[in-house]
Coordinates of C-alpha atoms and ligand atoms in Angstrom, one line a residue:
M16 CA -21.2 2.1 6.4
I17 CA -18.3 0.8 8.8
L18 CA -17.0 3.8 9.7
I19 CA -13.7 4.1 11.1
V20 CA -12.0 6.0 12.8
A21 CA -8.0 6.5 11.5
E22 CA -5.3 6.5 14.0
H23 CA -2.1 8.4 12.7
A24 CA 0.8 9.7 14.6
G25 CA 4.2 12.1 12.6
G26 CA 2.0 11.7 8.5
K27 CA 1.9 8.3 8.7
L28 CA -1.3 6.0 9.1
A29 CA -0.6 4.1 12.5
K30 CA -0.6 0.0 12.1
S31 CA -4.1 -0.1 14.2
T32 CA -6.1 1.3 11.4
L33 CA -5.5 -1.1 8.3
E34 CA -5.9 -4.0 11.8
M35 CA -9.4 -1.1 12.6
V36 CA -10.2 -2.6 7.7
T37 CA -9.4 -5.8 8.5
A38 CA -11.8 -6.1 11.5
A39 CA -14.5 -4.2 9.8
R40 CA -14.0 -6.4 6.8
D41 CA -14.2 -9.7 8.4
S42 CA -17.3 -8.5 10.6
G43 CA -19.9 -9.2 8.4
R44 CA -21.1 -6.5 8.6
E45 CA -22.6 -4.2 5.1
G46 CA -22.0 -1.4 4.1
P47 CA -18.5 0.5 2.3
V48 CA -16.0 0.3 4.7
T49 CA -14.7 4.3 5.6
L50 CA -12.2 6.0 6.9
L51 CA -12.6 9.5 8.7
V52 CA -9.4 11.1 9.1
L53 CA -9.1 13.7 11.4
G54 CA -5.8 16.3 11.9
Q55 CA -4.3 19.1 10.7
G56 CA -2.2 19.3 7.5
V57 CA -2.8 15.4 6.8
A58 CA -3.0 15.1 2.7
G59 CA -0.8 12.1 3.3
V60 CA -3.2 9.9 5.6
A61 CA -5.7 10.8 3.4
N62 CA -3.4 9.1 0.9
E63 CA -2.6 6.1 2.6
A64 CA -5.7 5.1 4.0
A65 CA -7.5 5.5 0.2
A66 CA -5.7 2.5 -1.1
V67 CA -6.5 0.5 1.8
A68 CA -11.0 2.2 2.0
D69 CA -13.4 2.4 0.7
Q70 CA -13.7 5.3 0.7
V71 CA -12.2 8.4 3.3
L72 CA -13.9 11.3 5.0
V73 CA -10.8 14.0 5.5
G74 CA -11.8 16.9 8.5
D75 CA -8.0 18.6 8.2
L76 CA -8.5 21.2 10.8
P77 CA -6.8 24.1 12.4
A78 CA -8.5 22.9 15.1
L79 CA -8.4 19.2 15.1
A80 CA -4.3 19.7 14.5
T81 CA -4.5 17.6 18.7
Y82 CA -6.4 15.4 19.3
N83 CA -9.3 16.6 22.1
A84 CA -12.0 13.7 23.5
E85 CA -14.8 16.2 23.4
V86 CA -13.6 17.5 19.6
W87 CA -12.7 13.3 18.1
A88 CA -16.1 12.8 19.5
A89 CA -18.5 15.2 18.5
A90 CA -16.5 14.4 14.8
T91 CA -17.1 11.5 14.6
A92 CA -20.8 11.5 16.0
Q93 CA -21.6 13.8 13.5
I94 CA -20.4 12.0 10.4
A95 CA -21.9 8.7 12.3
R96 CA -25.3 10.4 12.3
E97 CA -24.6 12.2 8.8
G98 CA -24.0 8.3 6.7
E99 CA -26.4 7.4 9.1
A100 CA -23.5 4.2 10.1
T101 CA -24.0 1.0 11.4
T102 CA -20.8 0.4 13.5
V103 CA -18.3 2.6 14.1
L104 CA -14.6 1.5 15.0
I105 CA -12.2 3.3 17.1
G106 CA -8.6 2.5 18.5
G107 CA -8.1 1.0 22.1
S108 CA -4.8 3.0 22.4
R109 CA -5.7 5.6 25.5
S110 CA -7.0 8.3 23.5
G111 CA -9.9 6.3 21.4
R112 CA -11.2 4.2 24.4
E113 CA -11.4 7.9 26.2
Y114 CA -13.6 9.1 23.3
A115 CA -15.7 5.8 22.6
P116 CA -18.1 6.6 25.4
R117 CA -19.0 9.6 24.2
V118 CA -19.4 9.3 20.6
A119 CA -21.7 6.4 22.3
V120 CA -23.4 8.5 24.6
K121 CA -24.1 11.1 21.7
L122 CA -25.3 8.7 19.4
D123 CA -27.4 6.9 22.2
A124 CA -25.9 3.9 20.8
P125 CA -24.1 0.4 22.6
Y126 CA -20.6 0.2 23.5
L127 CA -18.8 -2.2 23.2
E128 CA -14.8 -2.2 24.1
D129 CA -11.4 -4.0 23.3
A130 CA -12.3 -6.9 20.8
I131 CA -10.6 -9.3 20.0
R132 CA -13.1 -10.6 16.9
L133 CA -15.7 -9.0 15.3
S134 CA -18.8 -11.4 13.6
A135 CA -22.3 -10.4 12.2
S136 CA -25.0 -12.4 13.3
G137 CA -29.0 -10.7 12.0
D138 CA -28.3 -6.8 13.4
A139 CA -26.8 -7.6 16.4
L140 CA -23.4 -8.2 16.2
Q141 CA -20.8 -10.2 18.2
A142 CA -17.8 -9.0 20.0
Q143 CA -14.7 -11.4 21.6
R144 CA -12.8 -8.8 24.9
Y145 CA -11.0 -10.7 27.5
T146 CA -11.5 -11.4 30.7
Y147 CA -10.3 -12.3 33.9
L148 CA -7.0 -11.8 33.4
A149 CA -7.5 -12.9 30.1
R150 CA -8.0 -16.6 31.4
V151 CA -11.3 -16.4 30.2
T152 CA -11.8 -15.2 26.2
E153 CA -16.6 -13.4 26.1
T154 CA -18.2 -13.3 23.8
V155 CA -20.7 -10.2 24.2
E156 CA -23.1 -9.2 22.0
A157 CA -24.9 -6.0 21.2
S158 CA -28.1 -4.9 18.8
G159 CA -29.3 -1.1 17.4
P160 CA -29.0 0.9 13.8
V161 CA -25.8 2.2 15.2
I162 CA -23.1 0.1 17.5
V163 CA -19.8 1.7 18.9
V164 CA -17.0 -0.2 19.7
T165 CA -13.4 0.0 20.8
V166 CA -10.8 -2.6 18.8
K167 CA -7.9 -3.8 21.0
P168 CA -5.1 -2.8 19.1
G169 CA -2.6 -5.9 17.5
S170 CA -5.8 -8.5 17.3
F171 CA -6.1 -8.3 13.8
A172 CA -3.8 -9.0 11.0
A173 CA -2.4 -5.4 9.1
A174 CA -4.9 -5.1 6.6
S175 CA -3.6 -4.3 2.1
A176 CA -3.4 -2.0 -0.4
A177 CA -6.8 -3.1 -2.1
A178 CA -7.3 -3.1 -6.2
Q179 CA -8.8 0.0 -6.0
P180 CA -8.3 3.8 -3.5
G181 CA -11.1 4.5 -2.5
E182 CA -12.7 8.1 -3.4
Q183 CA -11.7 11.1 -1.2
Y184 CA -14.8 13.4 0.3
D185 CA -13.4 17.0 2.8
V186 CA -16.1 16.7 5.5
E187 CA -17.5 19.8 7.2
L188 CA -16.8 19.8 10.8
E189 CA -19.5 21.8 13.4
L190 CA -16.8 21.1 16.4
P191 CA -17.7 22.4 20.1
T192 CA -14.6 24.7 21.7
P193 CA -13.1 22.4 23.6
R194 CA -13.3 23.0 27.5
V195 CA -10.1 20.8 28.2
E196 CA -6.6 22.0 26.6
V197 CA -3.3 20.0 26.5
T198 CA -1.3 22.5 28.5
G199 CA 2.4 20.3 27.0
R200 CA 3.5 17.6 26.0
S201 CA 6.9 16.1 26.1
V202 CA 7.8 13.3 23.4
E203 CA 10.6 10.4 25.1
K204 CA 13.1 10.7 22.6
T205 CA 13.6 7.3 20.8
S206 CA 14.9 5.6 17.0
R207 CA 13.8 2.8 17.6
V208 CA 10.4 1.3 16.0
A209 CA 7.5 2.1 18.4
L210 CA 6.0 -1.7 19.8
T211 CA 3.5 -1.1 17.8
E212 CA 4.1 -0.8 14.7
A213 CA 7.0 -3.5 14.8
D214 CA 7.0 -6.0 12.9
V215 CA 9.9 -7.8 14.5
I216 CA 10.8 -7.5 18.9
V217 CA 13.5 -8.4 21.1
T218 CA 11.5 -8.7 24.3
G219 CA 13.7 -9.1 27.7
G220 CA 11.7 -11.2 31.4
R221 CA 13.4 -11.8 34.3
G222 CA 16.4 -14.3 33.3
V223 CA 17.8 -12.0 31.5
G224 CA 19.6 -11.6 34.6
N225 CA 19.7 -7.0 35.4
P226 CA 18.9 -3.8 34.1
E227 CA 22.8 -4.1 32.1
N228 CA 22.0 -7.0 30.6
F229 CA 19.1 -6.1 29.5
T230 CA 20.8 -2.7 27.7
T231 CA 23.4 -5.0 26.4
Y232 CA 21.1 -7.9 25.1
V233 CA 17.3 -6.9 24.3
E234 CA 18.9 -3.9 23.2
G235 CA 21.6 -5.3 21.6
L236 CA 20.8 -7.7 19.3
A237 CA 16.7 -4.3 18.3
D238 CA 19.4 -2.4 17.4
A239 CA 21.0 -5.7 15.5
I240 CA 18.0 -6.2 12.9
G241 CA 16.2 -3.5 13.9
A242 CA 13.1 -4.3 15.7
G243 CA 11.4 -3.1 18.8
V244 CA 12.2 -3.6 22.6
G245 CA 9.3 -5.3 24.5
A246 CA 9.6 -6.2 28.7
T247 CA 7.6 -8.6 30.6
R248 CA 6.1 -7.0 33.9
A249 CA 9.1 -9.1 35.6
V250 CA 11.7 -7.0 34.5
V251 CA 9.0 -3.7 34.0
D252 CA 7.4 -3.9 37.7
A253 CA 11.3 -4.2 39.2
G254 CA 11.8 -1.1 37.7
W255 CA 14.5 -2.1 35.2
R256 CA 12.5 -0.7 32.2
P257 CA 9.7 1.9 31.9
Y258 CA 5.9 0.5 31.3
A259 CA 5.8 1.5 27.9
E260 CA 7.5 -1.5 26.4
Q261 CA 5.6 -4.2 28.8
V262 CA 3.8 -7.1 26.6
G263 CA 0.8 -8.7 28.2
Q264 CA -2.5 -8.3 29.2
T265 CA -1.8 -5.5 31.2
G266 CA 0.7 -3.9 28.9
K267 CA 0.3 -4.0 24.5
T268 CA -0.8 -6.6 22.6
V269 CA 0.7 -6.8 19.9
Q270 CA 1.1 -8.9 16.5
P271 CA 4.9 -9.0 14.9
G272 CA 5.8 -10.3 12.6
A273 CA 8.8 -12.4 14.5
Y274 CA 8.4 -12.1 18.9
I275 CA 11.7 -12.9 20.6
A276 CA 11.3 -13.4 23.9
L277 CA 14.8 -13.5 25.7
G278 CA 14.1 -15.2 29.5
V279 CA 10.8 -15.2 28.9
S280 CA 8.5 -18.7 31.1
G281 CA 5.8 -17.6 28.7
A282 CA 2.6 -16.8 32.1
V283 CA -0.9 -16.9 30.6
Q284 CA -0.5 -12.8 31.1
H285 CA 3.0 -12.6 28.7
L286 CA 1.2 -14.6 26.3
S287 CA -2.4 -13.0 26.0
G288 CA -0.9 -9.8 24.1
M289 CA 2.2 -11.7 21.9
G290 CA 0.9 -15.0 21.4
K291 CA -0.7 -14.6 18.3
S292 CA 2.9 -13.5 16.7
K293 CA 3.8 -15.0 13.7
N294 CA 6.5 -16.7 14.4
I295 CA 7.6 -17.0 18.5
I296 CA 11.8 -17.5 18.8
A297 CA 12.3 -18.7 22.7
I298 CA 15.6 -18.4 23.7
N299 CA 14.9 -20.1 27.7
K300 CA 17.6 -22.2 30.0
D301 CA 14.6 -23.8 31.9
A302 CA 13.9 -26.2 28.2
E303 CA 10.1 -26.6 30.8
A304 CA 9.7 -23.4 30.4
P305 CA 5.6 -22.8 29.1
I306 CA 7.0 -20.1 25.7
F307 CA 7.8 -23.1 24.9
K308 CA 4.1 -24.3 24.1
V309 CA 3.2 -22.4 22.3
A310 CA 7.6 -21.2 20.3
D311 CA 8.3 -22.4 16.5
Y312 CA 11.5 -22.1 16.9
G313 CA 13.6 -22.7 20.3
I314 CA 17.0 -22.2 21.7
V315 CA 17.2 -23.8 25.4
G316 CA 20.1 -22.5 26.6
D317 CA 21.8 -19.6 28.8
V318 CA 20.9 -15.9 27.1
N319 CA 24.4 -15.1 28.2
V320 CA 26.2 -17.5 25.7
I321 CA 23.8 -17.2 23.5
V322 CA 22.1 -13.7 22.3
P323 CA 26.2 -12.1 22.6
A324 CA 27.2 -14.7 19.5
L325 CA 23.0 -14.0 18.4
I326 CA 24.7 -10.2 18.0
E327 CA 27.4 -10.5 16.0
A328 CA 26.2 -12.4 13.7
A329 CA 22.8 -10.0 13.3
R330 CA 25.6 -7.5 12.6
K331 CA 27.9 -9.2 10.0
Ligands
FAD8 P1 10.2 -15.5 35.3 O1 8.4 -15.8 34.5 O2 10.6 -15.7 36.5 O3 11.1 -16.1 34.2 C1 12.0 -16.1 33.7 C2 12.6 -17.6 32.7 O4 14.1 -16.8 32.5 C3 12.5 -18.4 33.4 O5 11.4 -19.0 32.9 C4 13.7 -19.5 33.2 O6 13.6 -20.0 32.9 C5 14.7 -18.1 32.3 N1 15.8 -17.8 32.8 C6 16.7 -17.2 34.2 N2 17.6 -17.7 33.9 C7 18.4 -17.1 32.1 C8 19.1 -17.4 31.4 N3 20.3 -16.8 32.3 N4 19.0 -17.3 29.8 C9 18.1 -17.9 29.9 N5 17.1 -18.1 30.8 C10 17.2 -17.9 31.1 N6 3.2 -10.2 32.6 C11 3.3 -8.7 31.4 O7 4.2 -10.0 31.6 N7 2.9 -8.9 31.1 C12 1.6 -8.1 31.5 O8 0.7 -8.2 31.3 C13 0.9 -9.4 32.6 N8 0.1 -9.0 33.5 C14 -0.2 -9.4 34.3 C15 -1.5 -9.0 35.5 C16 -1.8 -9.3 36.3 C17 -3.6 -9.0 37.2 C18 -1.0 -10.8 36.4 C19 -1.6 -11.4 38.0 C20 0.0 -11.0 36.6 C21 0.3 -10.0 34.8 N9 1.7 -10.5 34.7 C22 1.9 -10.1 33.7 C23 3.0 -11.3 35.7 C24 2.4 -12.6 34.7 O9 1.8 -13.3 35.6 C25 5.0 -13.2 35.2 O10 4.9 -12.9 37.2 C26 5.1 -12.6 33.8 O11 5.3 -12.3 33.5 C27 6.5 -13.6 34.7 O12 8.1 -12.2 33.8 P2 9.0 -13.1 33.5 O13 8.6 -13.8 32.1 O14 10.1 -12.3 33.4 O15 9.6 -13.8 34.5

């Protein structure tokens, strides 16, 4: 089987999980696409998972109430071993990249990190990943009875529901007592859709001018159309916006239905994080800005003039 460890939050399956299902189906690896749902009170998540997978394995336990690397690694390795998984896909999130190498060690398996494409070649699995500031895409290959892979979020299209929902099974897990404990957590309060979940993203770059304009134009337009907010590294480095909003090679990779770039030049490191968006709409006063080379729609003009008109139109 191809085992995918489901990522979920707030009782909902994360988009990254749907992307991993596509990665699994496109990989050419054989076996049922199996989602492993770990957590407490995850019946709703398991039902969502069943809509896209061939089968769903559910570990619903108080000990799984919060993510812990030691526990997730032990549970994943146990299920991979028992199910004779040939491939284990784990989200390339911060936590996924934390426990995936542990799973590989437990299974004595090769580990492919940050895959943006997967293809089977005989018994081997080939993965593409970015390197050298995303200027180079390299292909790496691993073989063995089982291969552990992390999948870069935003690199595959989200899977849609299968014709038949997959069967669900409860699993019994032997979990270790974790030696590291999360002792506190403060969650940013926002009603806005998370960047990696958003189907429409409005991103602001240095051309927006200053932090106040960012709030007025970028957040204003995003809120008017129900979009997520992104930022370039230039504005994050300038302290206008938090790192969590950064899109690009050293930030998040996104693939929304529409990506609206305001005052963004389109540097290669930015493009590597959003270049696969289905529709790219750019507003930039410089007709030669590289963003227009990838844009589906472009407006050459001043954000100070165009964006207020867009917000007004959207509000109407
Ligand atoms: P600029 O390049 O300064 O572009 C501003 C644009 O706004 C210009 O095109 C200008 O014509 C336009 N403009 C100005 N005024 C107006 C106006 N009034 N109306 C309309 N348009 C206007 N960058 C990222 O974004 N994400 C990353 O993850 C990332 N990682 C990096 C990693 C490395 C190792 C390195 C070296 C760089 C990385 N960068 C990253 C930085 C990247 O190279 C660029 O410097 C950055 O993306 C530029 O941001 P920007 O488009 O906001 O600013």
